[in-house]
Tab-separated table of C-alpha atoms and ligand atoms in Angstrom:
chain	number	residue	atom	x	y	z
A	1	MET	CA	19.348	37.891	38.141
A	2	LYS	CA	22.796	40.691	38.637
A	3	ALA	CA	20.724	44.299	39.609
A	4	LYS	CA	22.246	47.920	40.392
A	5	THR	CA	19.949	50.208	42.208
A	6	PHE	CA	20.149	53.863	44.395
A	7	LYS	CA	20.921	55.591	47.723
A	8	GLY	CA	17.388	55.898	49.692
A	9	GLY	CA	14.367	55.048	48.036
A	10	ILE	CA	11.151	53.165	50.042
A	11	HIS	CA	10.320	49.668	49.359
A	12	PRO	CA	6.091	50.028	49.129
A	13	HIS	CA	4.083	47.075	47.896
A	14	ASP	CA	3.725	46.776	44.726
A	15	CYS	CA	0.551	45.712	43.903
A	16	LYS	CA	1.051	44.875	40.304
A	17	HIS	CA	-0.516	41.592	40.396
A	18	TYR	CA	-3.654	43.373	39.795
A	19	SER	CA	-3.345	43.963	35.727
A	20	ASN	CA	0.517	42.525	34.768
A	21	LYS	CA	-1.005	39.887	33.364
A	22	ALA	CA	-3.875	41.645	31.779
A	23	ALA	CA	-3.141	42.088	27.912
A	24	VAL	CA	-4.031	45.439	26.363
A	25	GLU	CA	-7.066	46.129	25.521
A	26	ASP	CA	-8.601	48.294	23.340
A	27	PHE	CA	-10.849	50.548	24.701
A	28	PRO	CA	-13.454	51.906	21.962
A	29	ALA	CA	-13.892	55.344	20.779
A	30	PRO	CA	-15.846	57.420	23.150
A	31	GLU	CA	-19.524	59.350	22.411
A	32	LYS	CA	-17.021	62.604	23.493
A	33	VAL	CA	-13.940	63.148	23.517
A	34	ILE	CA	-12.139	66.412	26.147
A	35	ILE	CA	-8.430	67.543	24.991
A	36	HIS	CA	-6.920	69.416	27.652
A	37	LEU	CA	-4.665	72.408	25.788
A	38	SER	CA	-1.922	71.955	28.881
A	39	GLN	CA	-1.340	68.144	28.479
A	40	HIS	CA	2.574	69.243	29.050
A	41	ILE	CA	5.316	71.015	30.720
A	42	GLY	CA	5.096	74.112	29.648
A	43	ALA	CA	2.925	76.811	27.559
A	44	PRO	CA	-0.877	75.424	26.765
A	45	ALA	CA	-1.508	74.878	23.408
A	46	LEU	CA	-3.971	77.566	21.579
A	47	PRO	CA	-6.902	75.975	19.550
A	48	ILE	CA	-6.915	77.040	15.894
A	49	VAL	CA	-10.910	75.315	16.289
A	50	LYS	CA	-14.499	76.792	16.961
A	51	LYS	CA	-17.932	75.314	17.964
A	52	ASN	CA	-19.358	73.807	15.973
A	53	ASP	CA	-16.161	72.865	14.029
A	54	VAL	CA	-16.152	69.376	12.096
A	55	VAL	CA	-12.743	68.386	12.474
A	56	LYS	CA	-10.971	64.484	11.292
A	57	LYS	CA	-9.505	61.507	13.507
A	58	GLY	CA	-5.628	63.181	13.213
A	59	GLN	CA	-6.670	66.555	13.052
A	60	LYS	CA	-4.398	68.943	14.417
A	61	ILE	CA	-6.583	71.540	16.978
A	62	ALA	CA	-4.553	73.239	18.554
A	63	GLU	CA	-1.363	75.036	18.383
A	64	ALA	CA	1.883	74.802	20.195
A	65	GLY	CA	1.749	77.278	22.823
A	66	GLY	CA	4.824	77.773	22.797
A	67	PHE	CA	8.842	76.653	21.904
A	68	VAL	CA	8.273	74.624	25.347
A	69	SER	CA	4.857	72.981	23.720
A	70	ILE	CA	3.403	70.867	22.494
A	71	PRO	CA	0.319	70.656	19.311
A	72	MET	CA	-2.836	68.256	20.750
A	73	HIS	CA	-5.012	66.576	17.564
A	74	SER	CA	-8.450	65.125	17.750
A	75	PRO	CA	-8.359	60.980	18.231
A	76	ILE	CA	-11.749	61.442	17.206
A	77	SER	CA	-13.373	62.293	14.094
A	78	GLY	CA	-16.536	64.720	14.765
A	79	LYS	CA	-18.202	67.852	15.952
A	80	VAL	CA	-16.654	70.398	17.903
A	81	ILE	CA	-19.291	71.126	21.486
A	82	GLN	CA	-17.937	73.792	22.987
A	83	ILE	CA	-14.053	75.472	24.511
A	84	ALA	CA	-14.221	76.148	28.254
A	85	LYS	CA	-13.101	74.955	31.323
A	86	PHE	CA	-13.602	70.981	32.863
A	87	PRO	CA	-11.493	69.025	35.318
A	88	HIS	CA	-7.758	67.956	34.445
A	89	PRO	CA	-5.865	65.223	35.533
A	90	THR	CA	-4.588	66.942	38.099
A	91	GLY	CA	-6.545	67.305	39.959
A	92	THR	CA	-7.465	71.390	38.554
A	93	ILE	CA	-10.014	72.870	36.659
A	94	GLN	CA	-8.296	73.916	33.394
A	95	GLN	CA	-9.385	75.450	29.265
A	96	ALA	CA	-10.058	72.477	26.849
A	97	ILE	CA	-11.621	71.637	23.492
A	98	GLU	CA	-15.068	69.196	24.029
A	99	ILE	CA	-15.861	66.742	20.793
A	100	GLU	CA	-18.349	64.993	19.934
A	101	ASN	CA	-18.189	61.712	18.070
A	102	ASP	CA	-19.589	60.808	14.759
A	103	GLY	CA	-18.629	57.747	14.392
A	104	LYS	CA	-17.303	57.760	11.844
A	105	ASP	CA	-14.494	57.373	12.305
A	106	GLU	CA	-12.547	58.541	9.018
A	107	TRP	CA	-8.988	60.110	9.584
A	108	PHE	CA	-7.582	63.526	8.445
A	109	SER	CA	-4.756	62.370	6.495
A	110	LYS	CA	-4.387	58.115	6.486
A	111	LEU	CA	-1.113	57.220	8.026
A	112	LYS	CA	2.227	56.772	5.519
A	113	ASP	CA	4.519	53.770	6.090
A	114	GLU	CA	7.465	54.805	5.489
A	115	GLU	CA	10.580	51.712	5.255
A	116	ASN	CA	13.399	53.806	4.785
A	117	TYR	CA	11.948	55.775	8.487
A	118	PHE	CA	15.727	56.001	9.777
A	119	ASN	CA	17.166	56.715	7.052
A	120	LEU	CA	15.797	60.081	7.430
A	121	SER	CA	17.402	63.828	8.777
A	122	VAL	CA	17.924	64.003	11.767
A	123	ASP	CA	15.683	68.041	10.986
A	124	GLU	CA	12.543	66.302	9.610
A	125	MET	CA	12.353	63.238	13.089
A	126	LYS	CA	12.331	65.882	15.297
A	127	ASN	CA	9.699	67.710	13.254
A	128	ARG	CA	8.296	65.022	12.441
A	129	ILE	CA	8.116	64.260	17.161
A	130	LYS	CA	7.155	68.130	16.977
A	131	ASN	CA	3.804	67.387	14.959
A	132	ALA	CA	2.914	65.187	16.738
A	133	GLY	CA	2.397	66.524	19.254
A	134	ILE	CA	4.485	64.233	21.944
A	135	CYS	CA	4.677	64.928	25.627
A	136	GLY	CA	7.036	62.233	28.008
A	137	MET	CA	4.724	59.908	28.594
A	138	GLY	CA	5.762	58.828	32.245
A	139	GLY	CA	4.151	61.581	34.586
A	140	ALA	CA	6.350	65.082	33.071
A	141	GLY	CA	5.170	65.561	29.916
A	142	PHE	CA	8.216	67.648	29.134
A	143	PRO	CA	8.601	68.734	25.159
A	144	THR	CA	9.692	65.468	23.181
A	145	HIS	CA	11.575	67.606	20.032
A	146	VAL	CA	12.608	69.960	23.633
A	147	LYS	CA	14.886	67.129	24.889
A	148	LEU	CA	15.972	66.224	22.206
A	149	SER	CA	17.764	69.383	21.191
A	150	PRO	CA	20.339	69.599	23.801
A	151	PRO	CA	22.293	72.460	23.004
A	152	GLU	CA	25.368	71.811	21.342
A	153	ASN	CA	28.177	72.518	24.856
A	154	LYS	CA	26.486	69.344	26.360
A	155	PRO	CA	26.836	66.331	24.649
A	156	ILE	CA	25.275	63.096	24.743
A	157	ASP	CA	26.547	59.951	24.627
A	158	MET	CA	24.030	57.752	26.327
A	159	ILE	CA	20.133	56.901	26.141
A	160	ILE	CA	18.471	55.661	28.889
A	161	LEU	CA	14.861	54.277	28.742
A	162	ASN	CA	12.654	54.795	31.043
A	163	GLY	CA	11.252	51.309	32.000
A	164	VAL	CA	10.975	51.213	36.162
A	165	GLU	CA	7.399	51.870	36.108
A	166	CYS	CA	8.539	52.840	39.590
A	167	GLU	CA	5.204	53.084	40.557
A	168	PRO	CA	2.719	51.249	43.133
A	169	TYR	CA	0.125	49.098	40.868
A	170	LEU	CA	0.964	50.895	37.453
A	171	THR	CA	1.841	48.549	34.705
A	172	SER	CA	0.769	50.096	31.574
A	173	ASP	CA	4.813	50.060	30.759
A	174	HIS	CA	5.365	46.310	31.346
A	175	ARG	CA	2.812	45.651	29.481
A	176	LEU	CA	3.928	47.929	26.220
A	177	MET	CA	8.007	46.093	26.372
A	178	LEU	CA	6.082	42.648	26.579
A	179	GLU	CA	4.048	42.938	23.915
A	180	ARG	CA	6.076	45.886	21.296
A	181	PRO	CA	9.727	45.056	22.231
A	182	GLU	CA	10.675	46.173	18.586
A	183	GLU	CA	9.138	48.521	18.309
A	184	ILE	CA	10.531	50.057	20.995
A	185	ILE	CA	14.233	49.422	20.221
A	186	ALA	CA	13.608	51.502	17.257
A	187	GLY	CA	12.318	54.688	19.170
A	188	LEU	CA	15.323	54.214	21.356
A	189	LYS	CA	18.311	53.969	17.673
A	190	LEU	CA	15.967	56.561	16.611
A	191	ILE	CA	16.211	58.703	20.518
A	192	MET	CA	20.391	57.807	19.057
A	193	LYS	CA	20.594	58.747	15.883
A	194	ILE	CA	19.434	61.747	17.202
A	195	VAL	CA	21.752	63.563	19.380
A	196	SER	CA	24.360	61.163	18.387
A	197	ALA	CA	24.479	59.798	21.062
A	198	LYS	CA	26.611	55.460	20.860
A	199	ARG	CA	25.108	54.042	24.186
A	200	GLY	CA	21.470	52.944	24.853
A	201	PHE	CA	20.296	51.478	28.265
A	202	ILE	CA	16.622	49.959	29.198
A	203	GLY	CA	15.989	49.511	32.301
A	204	ILE	CA	14.100	47.820	33.980
A	205	GLU	CA	13.111	46.673	37.632
A	206	LEU	CA	13.345	43.458	38.959
A	207	ASN	CA	9.505	42.929	38.877
A	208	LYS	CA	8.963	42.659	35.507
A	209	LYS	CA	11.949	39.796	34.781
A	210	ASP	CA	9.274	38.134	31.907
A	211	ALA	CA	9.589	42.137	30.367
A	212	ILE	CA	14.251	42.133	30.997
A	213	ASN	CA	14.056	38.564	29.282
A	214	LEU	CA	12.404	39.584	26.590
A	215	MET	CA	14.145	42.466	26.149
A	216	LYS	CA	17.133	41.481	26.630
A	217	GLU	CA	16.856	38.853	24.146
A	218	LYS	CA	16.064	41.722	21.430
A	219	LEU	CA	19.476	43.325	22.582
A	220	LYS	CA	21.487	40.130	21.533
A	221	ASN	CA	22.566	40.914	18.801
A	222	GLU	CA	23.216	45.309	19.676
A	223	LYS	CA	27.184	45.768	21.371
A	224	ASN	CA	25.772	49.277	22.047
A	225	LEU	CA	22.161	48.890	23.667
A	226	ASN	CA	21.783	46.884	27.052
A	227	VAL	CA	19.352	46.231	29.071
A	228	VAL	CA	19.950	46.683	32.899
A	229	PRO	CA	17.616	45.016	35.578
A	230	LEU	CA	18.070	47.061	38.653
A	231	LYS	CA	16.117	46.250	41.694
A	232	LEU	CA	13.134	47.049	43.828
A	233	ARG	CA	13.314	50.458	45.170
A	234	TYR	CA	10.749	53.838	44.804
A	235	PRO	CA	11.268	56.542	43.497
A	236	GLN	CA	13.754	54.833	40.494
A	237	GLY	CA	11.879	55.906	37.355
A	238	ALA	CA	13.031	59.484	38.274
A	239	GLU	CA	15.107	61.111	36.134
A	240	LYS	CA	18.264	61.349	38.340
A	241	GLN	CA	17.846	58.237	40.379
A	242	LEU	CA	17.351	55.896	37.094
A	243	ILE	CA	21.168	57.197	35.757
A	244	TYR	CA	23.082	57.131	39.063
A	245	ALA	CA	21.326	53.224	39.953
A	246	ALA	CA	22.531	52.123	35.404
A	247	THR	CA	24.806	53.864	35.187
A	248	LYS	CA	26.652	55.230	38.382
A	249	ARG	CA	26.838	58.696	37.440
A	250	LYS	CA	25.110	61.840	39.586
A	251	VAL	CA	23.587	64.710	38.337
A	252	PRO	CA	25.193	67.674	40.163
A	253	ALA	CA	22.485	69.943	42.446
A	254	GLY	CA	20.493	72.074	39.982
A	255	GLY	CA	21.755	70.058	37.420
A	256	LEU	CA	20.138	68.702	34.725
A	257	PRO	CA	20.745	65.193	32.346
A	258	MET	CA	22.452	66.820	30.014
A	259	ASP	CA	24.465	68.183	32.077
A	260	ILE	CA	26.702	64.597	32.878
A	261	GLY	CA	25.911	63.481	28.469
A	262	ALA	CA	22.460	61.827	29.283
A	263	VAL	CA	18.600	61.548	28.390
A	264	VAL	CA	16.027	60.095	29.668
A	265	GLN	CA	13.412	59.041	28.124
A	266	ASN	CA	10.210	56.692	29.406
A	267	VAL	CA	9.505	54.034	27.275
A	268	GLY	CA	6.045	55.155	26.256
A	269	THR	CA	7.900	57.797	24.812
A	270	ALA	CA	9.840	56.540	23.321
A	271	PHE	CA	6.948	53.621	21.308
A	272	ALA	CA	5.182	57.113	20.589
A	273	ILE	CA	9.113	58.392	18.461
A	274	TYR	CA	8.721	55.781	16.752
A	275	GLU	CA	4.901	55.962	15.556
A	276	SER	CA	5.539	59.807	14.756
A	277	ILE	CA	8.907	59.004	12.931
A	278	ARG	CA	7.597	55.684	10.945
A	279	PHE	CA	4.187	56.434	10.226
A	280	GLN	CA	3.615	60.462	10.975
A	281	LYS	CA	1.076	59.259	13.681
A	282	PRO	CA	0.731	61.978	15.610
A	283	LEU	CA	-0.624	61.667	19.302
A	284	ILE	CA	-4.414	60.508	20.126
A	285	ASN	CA	-3.575	57.150	22.439
A	286	ARG	CA	-1.923	55.957	24.876
A	287	ILE	CA	-2.656	53.091	27.528
A	288	THR	CA	-3.457	53.683	30.787
A	289	THR	CA	-3.277	51.100	33.462
A	290	VAL	CA	-7.103	50.514	35.235
A	291	THR	CA	-7.184	49.257	38.855
A	292	GLY	CA	-7.423	49.045	42.221
A	293	ASP	CA	-8.074	45.729	45.236
A	294	ILE	CA	-11.659	47.139	43.809
A	295	VAL	CA	-11.951	47.068	40.372
A	296	LYS	CA	-13.941	44.069	39.163
A	297	THR	CA	-11.419	43.596	36.360
A	298	PRO	CA	-8.220	45.626	35.987
A	299	LYS	CA	-7.094	46.471	32.628
A	300	ASN	CA	-4.775	47.663	30.867
A	301	LEU	CA	-6.269	49.766	27.951
A	302	ARG	CA	-4.961	51.423	24.480
A	303	VAL	CA	-7.705	54.686	24.444
A	304	PRO	CA	-7.978	57.593	22.972
A	305	ILE	CA	-6.517	61.151	24.406
A	306	GLY	CA	-9.435	63.118	26.441
A	307	SER	CA	-12.013	59.378	27.373
A	308	SER	CA	-13.589	60.158	30.941
A	309	MET	CA	-12.260	57.969	33.424
A	310	SER	CA	-15.319	57.058	33.939
A	311	GLU	CA	-16.494	55.003	30.696
A	312	MET	CA	-12.866	53.212	31.494
A	313	LEU	CA	-13.863	52.358	34.892
A	314	ASP	CA	-16.622	51.389	33.431
A	315	PHE	CA	-15.427	49.305	30.773
A	316	CYS	CA	-13.324	47.361	33.330
A	317	GLY	CA	-17.245	46.418	35.296
A	318	GLY	CA	-16.580	48.906	37.781
A	319	THR	CA	-15.992	47.562	41.400
A	320	ASN	CA	-16.298	45.685	43.835
A	321	GLU	CA	-17.932	48.900	46.229
A	322	GLU	CA	-17.984	52.427	47.323
A	323	ILE	CA	-14.852	53.889	45.972
A	324	GLY	CA	-12.934	55.647	48.983
A	325	LYS	CA	-10.241	57.814	46.568
A	326	LEU	CA	-9.603	57.841	42.869
A	327	ILE	CA	-6.205	58.577	42.282
A	328	SER	CA	-4.863	59.293	38.892
A	329	GLY	CA	-1.736	58.299	38.254
A	330	GLY	CA	0.353	55.856	40.756
A	331	PRO	CA	-0.549	56.232	44.400
A	332	MET	CA	3.338	58.280	44.999
A	333	MET	CA	3.055	60.806	42.853
A	334	GLY	CA	-1.000	60.933	41.794
A	335	PHE	CA	-3.556	62.944	41.628
A	336	ALA	CA	-6.570	62.633	44.141
A	337	LEU	CA	-9.605	63.582	42.569
A	338	PRO	CA	-12.387	64.486	43.368
A	339	GLN	CA	-14.258	64.105	39.719
A	340	ILE	CA	-14.671	60.745	37.927
A	341	ASP	CA	-15.347	62.037	34.901
A	342	THR	CA	-12.467	63.512	34.820
A	343	PRO	CA	-11.218	62.998	30.862
A	344	ILE	CA	-7.361	61.006	30.701
A	345	SER	CA	-4.192	63.076	29.246
A	346	LYS	CA	-0.619	61.915	27.714
A	347	THR	CA	1.010	61.016	30.541
A	348	SER	CA	-2.121	59.379	32.090
A	349	SER	CA	-0.132	56.726	33.053
A	350	GLY	CA	-2.978	54.847	35.297
A	351	ILE	CA	-6.339	55.596	37.344
A	352	VAL	CA	-6.579	53.897	40.903
A	353	PHE	CA	-9.239	52.849	42.651
A	354	LEU	CA	-8.806	52.623	46.784
A	355	SER	CA	-11.169	51.623	49.170
A	356	LYS	CA	-12.732	53.438	51.997
A	357	LYS	CA	-10.437	51.045	54.394
A	358	ASP	CA	-7.306	51.987	51.960
A	359	VAL	CA	-7.682	55.478	52.931
A	360	ASP	CA	-5.961	56.674	55.433
A	361	THR	CA	-7.677	58.481	57.707
A	362	VAL	CA	-5.322	59.097	60.683
A	363	HIS	CA	-3.924	61.469	62.622
A	364	GLU	CA	-0.761	64.137	62.172
A	365	GLN	CA	1.344	64.082	65.778
A	366	PRO	CA	4.623	65.987	66.323
A	367	CYS	CA	8.020	64.959	65.112
A	368	LEU	CA	10.016	61.866	66.879
A	369	ARG	CA	12.877	63.188	65.659
A	370	CYS	CA	13.864	59.192	64.124
A	371	GLY	CA	15.605	60.036	61.621
A	372	ARG	CA	13.510	57.871	59.233
A	373	CYS	CA	12.780	60.971	56.483
A	374	VAL	CA	16.446	61.393	56.335
A	375	ASP	CA	16.918	58.494	55.521
A	376	ALA	CA	14.842	57.979	53.135
A	377	CYS	CA	15.367	61.214	50.866
A	378	PRO	CA	16.516	60.061	47.561
A	379	MET	CA	18.007	63.708	47.347
A	380	ASN	CA	20.202	63.278	50.203
A	381	LEU	CA	17.795	65.972	51.544
A	382	VAL	CA	16.958	66.475	54.796
A	383	PRO	CA	12.743	66.199	55.481
A	384	THR	CA	11.768	66.837	58.601
A	385	PHE	CA	13.793	70.356	58.778
A	386	LEU	CA	12.804	71.382	55.318
A	387	ALA	CA	8.573	71.312	56.392
A	388	GLU	CA	9.121	72.872	59.202
A	389	THR	CA	11.212	75.961	57.773
A	390	VAL	CA	7.817	76.116	55.501
A	391	ARG	CA	5.148	75.755	58.307
A	392	ASN	CA	6.782	78.517	60.207
A	393	GLY	CA	7.073	80.791	57.157
A	394	MET	CA	11.334	80.299	57.129
A	395	TYR	CA	11.364	80.646	53.203
A	396	GLU	CA	15.070	82.459	52.834
A	397	GLU	CA	16.181	79.269	54.632
A	398	ALA	CA	14.342	76.843	53.280
A	399	LYS	CA	15.968	77.642	50.339
A	400	LYS	CA	19.291	77.504	50.956
A	401	MET	CA	17.931	73.908	53.005
A	402	ASN	CA	17.797	73.035	48.897
A	403	ILE	CA	14.405	73.044	48.956
A	404	ASN	CA	14.162	73.606	44.501
A	405	ASP	CA	15.881	69.743	44.633
A	406	CYS	CA	13.266	67.773	46.090
A	407	ILE	CA	11.349	66.274	43.849
A	408	GLU	CA	8.391	65.481	45.233
A	409	CYS	CA	9.057	61.574	45.301
A	410	GLY	CA	6.637	61.814	48.074
A	411	SER	CA	8.969	58.885	50.524
A	412	CYS	CA	9.081	61.853	54.079
A	413	SER	CA	5.852	60.963	54.064
A	414	PHE	CA	5.353	57.523	53.665
A	415	VAL	CA	7.868	55.652	55.838
A	416	CYS	CA	6.857	58.595	58.590
A	417	PRO	CA	5.581	57.250	62.577
A	418	SER	CA	3.867	60.763	62.931
A	419	HIS	CA	1.938	60.406	59.311
A	420	ILE	CA	3.075	64.071	58.819
A	421	GLN	CA	2.322	65.935	54.996
A	422	ILE	CA	5.782	66.759	54.677
A	423	VAL	CA	5.882	66.377	51.177
A	424	GLN	CA	2.404	68.206	51.257
A	425	TRP	CA	4.500	71.034	53.374
A	426	ILE	CA	7.249	70.842	50.467
A	427	LYS	CA	5.483	71.602	47.492
A	428	VAL	CA	4.075	74.927	49.502
A	429	GLY	CA	7.360	76.007	50.361
A	430	LYS	CA	8.638	74.996	46.798
A	431	LEU	CA	6.072	77.928	45.454
A	432	GLU	CA	7.019	79.817	48.010
A	433	VAL	CA	10.624	80.073	47.375
A	434	GLY	CA	9.276	80.357	43.489
A	435	LYS	CA	7.688	83.469	44.512
A	436	LEU	CA	10.851	84.899	46.094
A	437	ALA	CA	12.770	84.565	43.316
A	438	LYS	CA	9.663	86.358	40.732
A	439	LYS	CA	9.835	88.996	43.165
A	440	ALA	CA	13.367	89.027	43.275
A	441	ASN	CA	14.141	89.436	40.118
A	442	GLU	CA	11.355	92.442	38.979
A	443	LYS	CA	13.837	94.765	41.438
B	1	SF4	S1	11.544	65.667	50.431
B	1	SF4	FE1	11.344	65.338	48.818
B	1	SF4	S2	13.237	63.819	47.833
B	1	SF4	FE2	13.097	64.205	49.324
B	1	SF4	S3	12.309	62.214	50.340
B	1	SF4	FE3	10.816	63.738	51.131
B	1	SF4	S4	10.037	64.221	48.378
B	1	SF4	FE4	11.322	62.601	48.052
B	2	SF4	S1	10.031	60.738	59.795
B	2	SF4	FE1	9.053	62.036	60.773
B	2	SF4	S2	8.783	61.549	62.817
B	2	SF4	FE2	11.155	60.994	61.803
B	2	SF4	S3	11.681	63.108	61.821
B	2	SF4	FE3	11.348	62.322	59.985
B	2	SF4	S4	9.286	63.206	60.476
B	2	SF4	FE4	10.010	63.432	62.467
């Protein structure tokens, strides 16, 4: 199978065998859910319910906090227990709405099936996406209605669906492509209609040949839609790398995909878009992989948003040994969590449980100037110098070296023989450069 790719990047073990054969199972509605107000990029949502309010499944419980924001809905029927701070899947503590399940499973408004959904106006489609509270479900969490509203001077001619799932361990997108291909394709066509794009691609890596073949079969009579098989390489699922791999178009430094006429959406987001437009279904559940070498029965679960990771692990039979590390998301770009009773969010593609022996405890050594981090960087940066300038507090210098172009993929840290936490230094540097820019604007 002829396959494409991008420059740079790395080849970590994909570790997908734990869960890639596990068909999606429904995780039963839990006794309580915790719905965070910030599950996306942009302003947090604003609660419109209070303690002791009775809510139904699918009912809006928080309004979007601005244009770049999304509303939240209850995935269960029940009672609001409190609005308070809870552990967040990013490892922080943030404001959320806790709801206790009444076990009635009553919908706020029965889902409609609008068979002629494709003939709706573009404005109505965008409204339905906005009201459903959809954000990028591959991890980035950018509000989808905003991404699908590019300015008029940025015409979009192609949509790329991201079925790459290059993070080790995760298999939720893979299973979705195998089990719901028609709905994903319907979502792709809706996105194309919304932004008037003429061509659509679905990028999938070669470790998902079954999904590539299935999607090719489903698209065999479609003139403008194609599957793009991609070689295995991390971080191919990052927007700029995927666009280059699939089309050879380059997003300019500091630019966005829309600058070169492209919009990228995750396959899970395309599925949610389809459900929001056809059934007016709010985003209240998602598929999340529960996996890792110590999980007794790794699974792909369709889970109500706000379910506890701890209960999801119990549903998978628990672990065979003590947990060494819990990661929300994949091991490359995910967040190590201190607490297992953290709820999942709209961007939780997976939770990974690693044993103590898998957890890296080696100590940092001086830089060898070997250049491996430079070869691995998909953004053509010089990670070793960036880390050094940040370590020495030289933030202006780091800015000049385009630190903000770093996509925090962690490839540099992964290949470093001296175990230098390069990406952690770069993250610190980006925050400091942001503070400098803010200060300059205030003057
Ligand atoms: S510098 Fe940034 S973009 Fe380059 S490899 Fe490191 S984390 Fe990835
Ligand atoms: S990979 Fe590590 S040791 Fe090699 S140049 Fe980069 S920072 Fe230095």
